[in-house]
GROMACS .gro file of C-alpha atoms in nm:
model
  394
    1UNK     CA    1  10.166   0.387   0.222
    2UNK     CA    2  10.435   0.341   0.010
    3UNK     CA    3  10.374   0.163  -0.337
    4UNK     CA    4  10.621  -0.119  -0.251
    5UNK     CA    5  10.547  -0.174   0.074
    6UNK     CA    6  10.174  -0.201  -0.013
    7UNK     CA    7  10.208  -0.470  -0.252
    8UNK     CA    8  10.447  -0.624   0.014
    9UNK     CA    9  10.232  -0.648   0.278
   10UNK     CA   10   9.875  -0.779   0.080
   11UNK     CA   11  10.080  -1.073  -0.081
   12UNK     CA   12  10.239  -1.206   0.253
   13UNK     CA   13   9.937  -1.163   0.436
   14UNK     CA   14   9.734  -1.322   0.108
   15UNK     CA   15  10.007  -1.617   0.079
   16UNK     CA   16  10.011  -1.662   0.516
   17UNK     CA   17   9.621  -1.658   0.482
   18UNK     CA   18   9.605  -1.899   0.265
   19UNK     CA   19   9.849  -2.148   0.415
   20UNK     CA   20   9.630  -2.078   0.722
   21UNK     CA   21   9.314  -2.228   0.536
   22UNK     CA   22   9.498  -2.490   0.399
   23UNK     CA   23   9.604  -2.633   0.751
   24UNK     CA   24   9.211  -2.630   0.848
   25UNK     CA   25   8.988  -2.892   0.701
   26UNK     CA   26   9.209  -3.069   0.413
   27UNK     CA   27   9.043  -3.146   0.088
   28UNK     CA   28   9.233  -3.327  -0.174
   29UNK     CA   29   9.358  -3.010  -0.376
   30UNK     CA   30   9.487  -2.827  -0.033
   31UNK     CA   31   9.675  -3.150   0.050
   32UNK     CA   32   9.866  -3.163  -0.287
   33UNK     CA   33   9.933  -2.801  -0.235
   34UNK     CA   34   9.717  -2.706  -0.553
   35UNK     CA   35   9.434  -2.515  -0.340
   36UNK     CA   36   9.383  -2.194  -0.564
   37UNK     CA   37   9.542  -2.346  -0.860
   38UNK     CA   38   9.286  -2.248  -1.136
   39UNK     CA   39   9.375  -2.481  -1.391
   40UNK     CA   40   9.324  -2.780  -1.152
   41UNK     CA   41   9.002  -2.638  -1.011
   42UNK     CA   42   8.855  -2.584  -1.384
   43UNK     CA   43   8.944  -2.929  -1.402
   44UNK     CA   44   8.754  -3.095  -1.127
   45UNK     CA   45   8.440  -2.850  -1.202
   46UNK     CA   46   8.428  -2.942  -1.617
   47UNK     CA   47   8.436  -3.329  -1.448
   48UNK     CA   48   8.148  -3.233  -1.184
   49UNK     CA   49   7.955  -3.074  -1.483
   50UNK     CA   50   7.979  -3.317  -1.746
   51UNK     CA   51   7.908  -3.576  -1.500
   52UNK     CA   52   7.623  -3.451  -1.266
   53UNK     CA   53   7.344  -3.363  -1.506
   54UNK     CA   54   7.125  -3.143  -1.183
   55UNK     CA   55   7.468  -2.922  -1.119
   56UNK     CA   56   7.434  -2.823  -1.460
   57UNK     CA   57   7.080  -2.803  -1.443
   58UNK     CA   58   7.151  -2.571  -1.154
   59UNK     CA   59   7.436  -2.371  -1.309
   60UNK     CA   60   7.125  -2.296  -1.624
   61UNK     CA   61   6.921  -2.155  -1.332
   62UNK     CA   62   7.138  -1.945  -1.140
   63UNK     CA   63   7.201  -1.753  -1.471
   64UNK     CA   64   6.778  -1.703  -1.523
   65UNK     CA   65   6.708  -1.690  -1.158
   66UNK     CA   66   6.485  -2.003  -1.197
   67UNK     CA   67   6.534  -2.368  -1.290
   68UNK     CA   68   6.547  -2.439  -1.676
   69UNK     CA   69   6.349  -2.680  -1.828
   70UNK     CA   70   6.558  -2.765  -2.074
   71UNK     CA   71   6.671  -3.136  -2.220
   72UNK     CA   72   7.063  -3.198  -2.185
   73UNK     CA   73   7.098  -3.459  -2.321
   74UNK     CA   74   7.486  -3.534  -2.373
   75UNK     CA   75   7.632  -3.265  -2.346
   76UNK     CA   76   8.020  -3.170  -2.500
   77UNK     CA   77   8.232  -3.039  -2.176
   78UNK     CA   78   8.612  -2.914  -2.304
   79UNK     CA   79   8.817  -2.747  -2.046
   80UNK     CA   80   9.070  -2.451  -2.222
   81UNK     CA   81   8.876  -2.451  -2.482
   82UNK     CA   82   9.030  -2.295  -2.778
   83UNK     CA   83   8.877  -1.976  -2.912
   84UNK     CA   84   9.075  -1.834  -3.204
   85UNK     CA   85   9.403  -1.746  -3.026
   86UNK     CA   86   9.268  -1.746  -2.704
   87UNK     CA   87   9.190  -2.058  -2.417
   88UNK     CA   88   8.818  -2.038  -2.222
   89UNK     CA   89   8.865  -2.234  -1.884
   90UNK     CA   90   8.522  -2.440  -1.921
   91UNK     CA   91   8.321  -2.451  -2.290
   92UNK     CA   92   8.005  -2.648  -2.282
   93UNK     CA   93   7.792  -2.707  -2.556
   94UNK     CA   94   7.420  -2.899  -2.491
   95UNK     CA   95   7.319  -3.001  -2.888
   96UNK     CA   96   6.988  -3.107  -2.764
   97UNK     CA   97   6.846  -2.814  -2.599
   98UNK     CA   98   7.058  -2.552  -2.850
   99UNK     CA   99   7.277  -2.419  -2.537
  100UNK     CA  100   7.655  -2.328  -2.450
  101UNK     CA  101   7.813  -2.239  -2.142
  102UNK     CA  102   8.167  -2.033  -2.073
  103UNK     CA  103   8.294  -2.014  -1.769
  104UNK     CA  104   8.627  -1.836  -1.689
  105UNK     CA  105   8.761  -1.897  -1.348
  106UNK     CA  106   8.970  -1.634  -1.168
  107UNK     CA  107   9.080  -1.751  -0.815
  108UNK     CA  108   9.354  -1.476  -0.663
  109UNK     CA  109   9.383  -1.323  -1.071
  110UNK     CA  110   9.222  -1.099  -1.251
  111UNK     CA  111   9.101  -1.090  -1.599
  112UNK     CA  112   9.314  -0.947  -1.856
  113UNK     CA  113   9.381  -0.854  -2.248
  114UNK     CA  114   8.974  -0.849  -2.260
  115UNK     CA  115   8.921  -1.224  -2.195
  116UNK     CA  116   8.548  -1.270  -2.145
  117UNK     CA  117   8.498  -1.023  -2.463
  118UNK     CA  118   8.727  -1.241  -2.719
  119UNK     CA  119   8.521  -1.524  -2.571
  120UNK     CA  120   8.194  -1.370  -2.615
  121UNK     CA  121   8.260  -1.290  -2.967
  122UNK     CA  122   8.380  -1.588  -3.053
  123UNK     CA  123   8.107  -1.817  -2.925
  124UNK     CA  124   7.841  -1.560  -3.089
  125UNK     CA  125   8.006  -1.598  -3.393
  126UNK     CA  126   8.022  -1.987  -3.382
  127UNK     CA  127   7.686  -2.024  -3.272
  128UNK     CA  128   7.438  -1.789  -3.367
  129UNK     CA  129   7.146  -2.010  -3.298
  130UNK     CA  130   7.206  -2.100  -2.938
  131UNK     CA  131   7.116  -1.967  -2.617
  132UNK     CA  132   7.487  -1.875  -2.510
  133UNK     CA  133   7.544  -1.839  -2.104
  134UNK     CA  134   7.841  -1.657  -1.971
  135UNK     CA  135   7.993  -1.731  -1.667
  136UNK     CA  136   8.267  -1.540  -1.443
  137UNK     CA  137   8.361  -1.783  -1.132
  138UNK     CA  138   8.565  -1.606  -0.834
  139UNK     CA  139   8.607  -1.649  -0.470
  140UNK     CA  140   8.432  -1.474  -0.245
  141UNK     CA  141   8.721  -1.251  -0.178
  142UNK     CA  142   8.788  -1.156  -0.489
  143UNK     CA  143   8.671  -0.860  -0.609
  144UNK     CA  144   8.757  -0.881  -0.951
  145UNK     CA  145   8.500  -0.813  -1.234
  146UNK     CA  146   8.458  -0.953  -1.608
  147UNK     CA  147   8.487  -0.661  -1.857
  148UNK     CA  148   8.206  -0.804  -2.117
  149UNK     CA  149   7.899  -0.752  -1.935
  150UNK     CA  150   7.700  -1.055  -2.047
  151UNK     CA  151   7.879  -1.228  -1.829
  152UNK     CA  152   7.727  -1.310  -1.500
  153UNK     CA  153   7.983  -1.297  -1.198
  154UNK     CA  154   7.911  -1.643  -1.013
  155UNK     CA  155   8.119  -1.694  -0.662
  156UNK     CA  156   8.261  -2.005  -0.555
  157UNK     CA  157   7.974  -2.020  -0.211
  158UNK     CA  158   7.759  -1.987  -0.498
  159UNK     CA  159   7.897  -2.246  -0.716
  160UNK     CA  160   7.915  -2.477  -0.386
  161UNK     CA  161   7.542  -2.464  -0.332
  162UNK     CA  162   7.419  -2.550  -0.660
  163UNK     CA  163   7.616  -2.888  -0.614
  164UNK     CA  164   7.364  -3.149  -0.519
  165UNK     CA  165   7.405  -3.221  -0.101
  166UNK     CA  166   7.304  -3.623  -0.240
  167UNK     CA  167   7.596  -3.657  -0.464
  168UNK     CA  168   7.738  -4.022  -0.439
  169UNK     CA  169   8.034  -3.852  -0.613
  170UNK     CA  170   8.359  -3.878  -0.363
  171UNK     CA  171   8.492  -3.622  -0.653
  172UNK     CA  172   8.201  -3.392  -0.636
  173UNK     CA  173   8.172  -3.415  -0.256
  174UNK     CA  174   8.510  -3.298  -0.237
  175UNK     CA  175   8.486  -3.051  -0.485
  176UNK     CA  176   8.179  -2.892  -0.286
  177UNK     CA  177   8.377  -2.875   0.042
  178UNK     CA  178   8.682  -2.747  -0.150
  179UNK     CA  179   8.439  -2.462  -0.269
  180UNK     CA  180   8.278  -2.408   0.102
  181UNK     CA  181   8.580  -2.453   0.294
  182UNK     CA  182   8.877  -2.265   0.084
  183UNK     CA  183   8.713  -2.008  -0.216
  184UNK     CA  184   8.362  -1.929  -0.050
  185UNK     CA  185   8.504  -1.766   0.264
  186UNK     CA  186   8.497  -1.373   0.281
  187UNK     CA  187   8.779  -1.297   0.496
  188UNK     CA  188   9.058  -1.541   0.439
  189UNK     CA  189   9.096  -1.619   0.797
  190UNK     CA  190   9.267  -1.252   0.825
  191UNK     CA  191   9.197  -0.970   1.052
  192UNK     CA  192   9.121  -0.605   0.800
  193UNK     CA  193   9.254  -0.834   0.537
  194UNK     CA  194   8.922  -0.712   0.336
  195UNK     CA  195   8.937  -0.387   0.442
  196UNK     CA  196   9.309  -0.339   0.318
  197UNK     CA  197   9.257  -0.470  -0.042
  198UNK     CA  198   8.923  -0.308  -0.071
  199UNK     CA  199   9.090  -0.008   0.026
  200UNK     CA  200   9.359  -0.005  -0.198
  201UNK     CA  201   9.237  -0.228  -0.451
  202UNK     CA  202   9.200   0.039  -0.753
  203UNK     CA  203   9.562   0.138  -0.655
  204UNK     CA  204   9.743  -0.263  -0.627
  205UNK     CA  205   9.594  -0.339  -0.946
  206UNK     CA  206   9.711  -0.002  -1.144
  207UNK     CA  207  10.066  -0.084  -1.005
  208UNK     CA  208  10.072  -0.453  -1.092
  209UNK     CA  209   9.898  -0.348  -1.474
  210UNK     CA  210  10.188  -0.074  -1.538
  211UNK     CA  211  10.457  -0.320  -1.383
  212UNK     CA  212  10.330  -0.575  -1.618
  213UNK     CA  213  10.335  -0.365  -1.928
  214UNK     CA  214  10.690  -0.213  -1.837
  215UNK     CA  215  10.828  -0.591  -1.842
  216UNK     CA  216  10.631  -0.668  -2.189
  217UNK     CA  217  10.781  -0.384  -2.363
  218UNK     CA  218  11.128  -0.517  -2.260
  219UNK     CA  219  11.030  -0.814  -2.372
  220UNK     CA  220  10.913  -0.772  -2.702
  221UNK     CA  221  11.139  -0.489  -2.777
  222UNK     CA  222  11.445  -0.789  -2.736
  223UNK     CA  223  11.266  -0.989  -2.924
  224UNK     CA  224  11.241  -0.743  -3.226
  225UNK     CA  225  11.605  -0.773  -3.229
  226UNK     CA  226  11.639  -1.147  -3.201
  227UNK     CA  227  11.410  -1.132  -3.540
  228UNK     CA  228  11.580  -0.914  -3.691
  229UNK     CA  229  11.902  -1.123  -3.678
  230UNK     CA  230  11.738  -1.408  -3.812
  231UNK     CA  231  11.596  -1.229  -4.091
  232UNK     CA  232  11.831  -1.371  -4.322
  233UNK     CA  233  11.650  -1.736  -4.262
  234UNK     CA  234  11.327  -1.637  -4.192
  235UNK     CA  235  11.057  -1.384  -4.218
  236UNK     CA  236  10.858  -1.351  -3.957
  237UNK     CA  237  10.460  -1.297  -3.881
  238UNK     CA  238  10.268  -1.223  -3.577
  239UNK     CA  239  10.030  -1.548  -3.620
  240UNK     CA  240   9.771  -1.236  -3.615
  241UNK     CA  241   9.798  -1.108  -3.865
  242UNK     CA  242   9.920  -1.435  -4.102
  243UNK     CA  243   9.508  -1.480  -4.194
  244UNK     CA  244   9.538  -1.169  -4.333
  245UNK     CA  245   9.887  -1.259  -4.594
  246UNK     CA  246   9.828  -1.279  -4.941
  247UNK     CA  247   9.995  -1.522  -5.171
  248UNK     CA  248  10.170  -1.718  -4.853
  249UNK     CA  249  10.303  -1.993  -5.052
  250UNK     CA  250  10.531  -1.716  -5.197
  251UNK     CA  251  10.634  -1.644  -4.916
  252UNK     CA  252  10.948  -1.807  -4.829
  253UNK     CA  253  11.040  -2.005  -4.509
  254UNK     CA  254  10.757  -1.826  -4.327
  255UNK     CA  255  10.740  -1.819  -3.913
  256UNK     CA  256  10.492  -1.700  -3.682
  257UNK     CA  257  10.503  -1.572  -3.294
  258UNK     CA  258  10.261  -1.657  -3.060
  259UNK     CA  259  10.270  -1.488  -2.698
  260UNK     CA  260  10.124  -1.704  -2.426
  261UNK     CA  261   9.993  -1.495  -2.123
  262UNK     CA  262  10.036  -1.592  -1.805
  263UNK     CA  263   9.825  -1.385  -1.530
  264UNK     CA  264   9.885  -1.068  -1.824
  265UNK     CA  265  10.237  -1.115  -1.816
  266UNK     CA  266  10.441  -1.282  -2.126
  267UNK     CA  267  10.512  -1.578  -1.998
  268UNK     CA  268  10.620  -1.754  -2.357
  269UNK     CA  269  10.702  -1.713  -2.707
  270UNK     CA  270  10.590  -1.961  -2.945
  271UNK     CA  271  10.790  -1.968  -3.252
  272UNK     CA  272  10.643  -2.232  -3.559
  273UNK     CA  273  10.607  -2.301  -3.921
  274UNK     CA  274  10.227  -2.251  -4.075
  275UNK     CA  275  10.244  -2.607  -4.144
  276UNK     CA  276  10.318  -2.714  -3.739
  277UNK     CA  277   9.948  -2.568  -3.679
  278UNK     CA  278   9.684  -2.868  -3.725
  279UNK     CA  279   9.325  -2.719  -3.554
  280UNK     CA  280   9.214  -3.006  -3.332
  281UNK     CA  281   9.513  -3.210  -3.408
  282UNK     CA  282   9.841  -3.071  -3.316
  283UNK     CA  283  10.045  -2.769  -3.241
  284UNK     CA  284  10.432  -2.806  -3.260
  285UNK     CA  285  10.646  -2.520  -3.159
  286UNK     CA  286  10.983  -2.392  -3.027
  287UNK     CA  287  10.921  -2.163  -2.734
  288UNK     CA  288  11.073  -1.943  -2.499
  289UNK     CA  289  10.977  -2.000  -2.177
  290UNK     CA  290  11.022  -1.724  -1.874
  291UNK     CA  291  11.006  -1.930  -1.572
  292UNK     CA  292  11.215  -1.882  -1.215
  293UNK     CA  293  11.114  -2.176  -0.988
  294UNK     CA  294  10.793  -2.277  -1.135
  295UNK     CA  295  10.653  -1.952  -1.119
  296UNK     CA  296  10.599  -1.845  -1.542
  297UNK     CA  297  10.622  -1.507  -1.651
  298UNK     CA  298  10.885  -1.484  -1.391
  299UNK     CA  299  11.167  -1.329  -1.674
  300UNK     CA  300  11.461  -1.419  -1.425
  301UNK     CA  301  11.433  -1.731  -1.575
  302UNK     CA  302  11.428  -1.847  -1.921
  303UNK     CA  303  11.407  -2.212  -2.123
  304UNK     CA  304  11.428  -2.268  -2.445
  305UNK     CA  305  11.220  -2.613  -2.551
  306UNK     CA  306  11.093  -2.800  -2.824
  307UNK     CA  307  10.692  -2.844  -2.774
  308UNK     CA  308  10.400  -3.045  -2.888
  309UNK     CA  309  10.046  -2.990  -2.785
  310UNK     CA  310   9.761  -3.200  -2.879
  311UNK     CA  311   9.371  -3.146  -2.797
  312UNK     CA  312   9.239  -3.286  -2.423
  313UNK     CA  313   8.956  -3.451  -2.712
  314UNK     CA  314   9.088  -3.553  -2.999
  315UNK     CA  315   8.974  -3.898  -3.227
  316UNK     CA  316   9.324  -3.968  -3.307
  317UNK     CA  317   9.504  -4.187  -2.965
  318UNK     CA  318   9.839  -4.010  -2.915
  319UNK     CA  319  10.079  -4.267  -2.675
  320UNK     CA  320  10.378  -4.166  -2.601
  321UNK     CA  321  10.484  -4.541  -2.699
  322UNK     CA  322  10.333  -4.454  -3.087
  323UNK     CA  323  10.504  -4.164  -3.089
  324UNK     CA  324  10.899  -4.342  -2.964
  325UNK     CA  325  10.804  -4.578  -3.281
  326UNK     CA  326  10.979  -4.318  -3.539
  327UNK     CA  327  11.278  -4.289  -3.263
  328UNK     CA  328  11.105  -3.978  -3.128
  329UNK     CA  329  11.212  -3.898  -2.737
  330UNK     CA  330  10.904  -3.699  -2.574
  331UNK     CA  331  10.776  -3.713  -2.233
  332UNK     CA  332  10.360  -3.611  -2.177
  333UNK     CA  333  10.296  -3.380  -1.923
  334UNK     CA  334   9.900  -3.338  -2.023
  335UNK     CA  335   9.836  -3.201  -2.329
  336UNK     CA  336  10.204  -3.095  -2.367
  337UNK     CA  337  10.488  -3.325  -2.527
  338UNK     CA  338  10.846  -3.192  -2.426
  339UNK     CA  339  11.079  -3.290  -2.728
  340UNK     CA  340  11.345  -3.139  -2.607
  341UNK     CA  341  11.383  -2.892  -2.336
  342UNK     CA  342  11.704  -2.690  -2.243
  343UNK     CA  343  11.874  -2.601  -1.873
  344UNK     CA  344  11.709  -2.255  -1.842
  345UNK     CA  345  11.968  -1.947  -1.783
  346UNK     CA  346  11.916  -1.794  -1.461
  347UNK     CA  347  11.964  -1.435  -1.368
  348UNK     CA  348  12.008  -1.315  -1.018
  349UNK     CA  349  11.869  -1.055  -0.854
  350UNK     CA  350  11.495  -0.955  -0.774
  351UNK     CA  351  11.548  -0.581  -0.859
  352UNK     CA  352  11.549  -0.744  -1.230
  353UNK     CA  353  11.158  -0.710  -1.199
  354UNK     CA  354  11.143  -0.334  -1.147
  355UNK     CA  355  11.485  -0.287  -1.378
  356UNK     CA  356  11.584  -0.473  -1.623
  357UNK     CA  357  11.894  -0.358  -1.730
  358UNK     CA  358  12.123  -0.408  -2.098
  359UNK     CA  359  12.249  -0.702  -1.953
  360UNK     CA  360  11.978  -0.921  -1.919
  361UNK     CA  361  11.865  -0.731  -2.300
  362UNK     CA  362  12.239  -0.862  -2.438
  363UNK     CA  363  12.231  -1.199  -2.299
  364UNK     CA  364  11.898  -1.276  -2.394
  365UNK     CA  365  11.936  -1.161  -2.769
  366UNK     CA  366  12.274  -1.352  -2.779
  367UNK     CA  367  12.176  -1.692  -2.635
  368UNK     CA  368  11.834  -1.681  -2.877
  369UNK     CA  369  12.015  -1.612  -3.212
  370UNK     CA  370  12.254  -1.906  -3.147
  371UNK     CA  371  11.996  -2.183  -3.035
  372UNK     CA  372  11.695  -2.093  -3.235
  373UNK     CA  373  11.813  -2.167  -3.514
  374UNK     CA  374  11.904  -2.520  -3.410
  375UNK     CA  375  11.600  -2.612  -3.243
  376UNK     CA  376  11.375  -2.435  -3.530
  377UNK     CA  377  11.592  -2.692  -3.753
  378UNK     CA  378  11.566  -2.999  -3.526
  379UNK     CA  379  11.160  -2.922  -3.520
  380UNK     CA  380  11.135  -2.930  -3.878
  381UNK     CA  381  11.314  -3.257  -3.891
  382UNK     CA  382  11.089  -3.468  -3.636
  383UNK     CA  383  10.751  -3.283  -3.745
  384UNK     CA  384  10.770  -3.487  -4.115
  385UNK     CA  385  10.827  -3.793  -3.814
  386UNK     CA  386  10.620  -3.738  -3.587
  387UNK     CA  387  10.288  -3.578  -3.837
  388UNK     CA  388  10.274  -3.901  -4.006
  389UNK     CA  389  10.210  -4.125  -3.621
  390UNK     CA  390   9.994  -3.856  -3.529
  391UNK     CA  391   9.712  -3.873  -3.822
  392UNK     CA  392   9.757  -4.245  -3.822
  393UNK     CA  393   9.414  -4.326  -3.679
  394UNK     CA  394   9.427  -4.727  -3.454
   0.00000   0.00000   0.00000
């Protein structure tokens, strides 16, 4: 079978399959059309978690292969948890009985750039005294594996069982059938659907890896270029290797890149002063944004926006009414405040996947150089505004 056709045929018959499910027993996330979305699904579970003590208590087990005695207390449940450079779908921490839980949920992805390790070292590191559990949540019908091995592979039938049948929890409930009905199924609803993607799993997933890597080096080899035109203003720093700068407050006008993954592809740049970075407080940025109808990492696409992220905790109350009080314009979508946000440029074509050619290379370098600069300006100019409204505490 041919390499293209392959991929062809396993992502119609994945997309028709699911479509299929969605049609059969609703729950609330099929009916909004957010079924496999992962982010929404990490969602609902940190909520079931935090708020059913015995589905945590069941969650302990299933990692010892017997129920845990153990107090919880009141526990601390964060969902995209940030773990030096890198997000952790679910991060729980249980103070009274010394414990912390990661869970990273993969519905129809697979883990990339070493995930579970970064998060394993990370929570090792930060809490040396704990009992640290390691969760990797799929559907049944994905066979995709965790590369750290102290992670224990957990599948959504699984998940749905350890969810109390007594919850008075219309949430919960939901979230149970959701698990049952649409992730702990084996087949999808589709005849040798298993059999193909077993079959050529090793094969997809070496294709989709090298196509993904052939569009990063693109990427980053344009934006070399765009940095090297703006030299003259700034000097840049993969945020990296900043830590590791001596004497930065010689340094002048420093900026640092950030790459934002999407599913192992580049789906952003993140371009910001040292100063826009506030741990548990705020994040401002410029960024460009791949994105072709919704879909990010999608390079056919790209926006170039002003950004500001605060923590889903956070002490301080952000409104979007405090934040208009300095004449600021920003509209919340979450975490994320769009300060400004550009008409993306569009180019046509879906052989731009498997080629992109010096066109898209030119275009891209020239539209960058010219509104950078502004928007790294503009940034500057309502971060002195907006930094003062955000560490304001009521």
């Amino acid at each position: 079978m041919e390499k293209a056709e392959l991929i062809q045929q396993v992502v119609k018959q994945y997309d028709d399959a699911k479509k299929l499910q969605d049609m059969q027993e609703p729950t609330f996330l099929s009916v909004i059309g957010k079924a496999y979305h992962e982010n929404y699904l990490s969602r609902l579970i940190a909520y079931a978690l935090k708020k059913d003590k015995n589905f945590l208590r069941n969650l302990l087990g299933f990692r010892q292969n017997f129920p845990v005695p153990v107090k919880l207390g009141d526990p601390t449940v964060e969902y995209e948890k940030y773990m030096d450079g890198s997000r952790a779908d679910i991060f729980i921490v249980i103070p009274d009985g010394k414990i912390t839980v990661t869970i990273e949920n993969k519905t129809d992805t697979w883990e990339h750039d070493d995930q579970t390790r970064a998060y394993y070292d990370w929570v090792e590191k930060e809490y040396p005294k704990y009992t640290n559990y390691f969760f990797y949540l799929c559907p049944n019908y994905n066979p995709s594996t965790p590369s750290c091995k102290a992670y224990k592979t957990v599948t959504y039938a699984a998940l749905a069982d350890m969810i109390p049948k007594d919850t008075d929890d219309p949430i919960i409930r939901d979230l149970k059938k959701h698990s049952e009905d649409k992730l702990g199924v084996n087949n999808m609803g589709l005849k040798n659907y298993d059999i193909k993607v077993i079959k050529h799993y090793d094969e997809l997933t070496k294709i989709l890896s090298e196509a993904k890597q052939h569009i990063a080096d693109y990427q980053n080899a344009a934006i070399e270029e765009i940095k090297e035109k703006l030299m003259s203003d700034y000097r840049f720093y993969w945020w990296k290797d900043w830590d590791e700068v001596e004497n930065k407050d010689q340094i002048p006008n420093p900026l640092l890149i950030e790459t934002d993954p999407a599913r192992g592809i580049i789906s952003s740049y993140r371009l910001y002063k040292p100063e826009w970075y506030e741990r548990d407080l705020y994040y401002f940025y410029v960024e460009i944004l791949f994105v072709h109808e919704k879909n990010y990492g999608d390079i056919r696409g790209i926006r170039y926006q002003r950004t500001l992220k605060v923590p889903t905790k956070n002490e301080v109350s952000i409104t979007e009414d405090r934040l208009r009080e300095p004449g600021i314009k920003i509209d919340f979508y979450g975490q994320y405040g769009v300060l400004e946000s550009l008409e993306p440029t569009y180019f046509s074509g879906d052989d731009i996947w498997e080629n992109p050619d010096e066109n898209w290379k030119e275009k891209f370098i020239t539209d960058a150089t010219k509104i950078l600069p502004r928007l790294l300006e503009t940034q500057s100019e309502e971060f002195e505004k907006i930094k003062g409204v955000i560490s304001k505490p009521e």
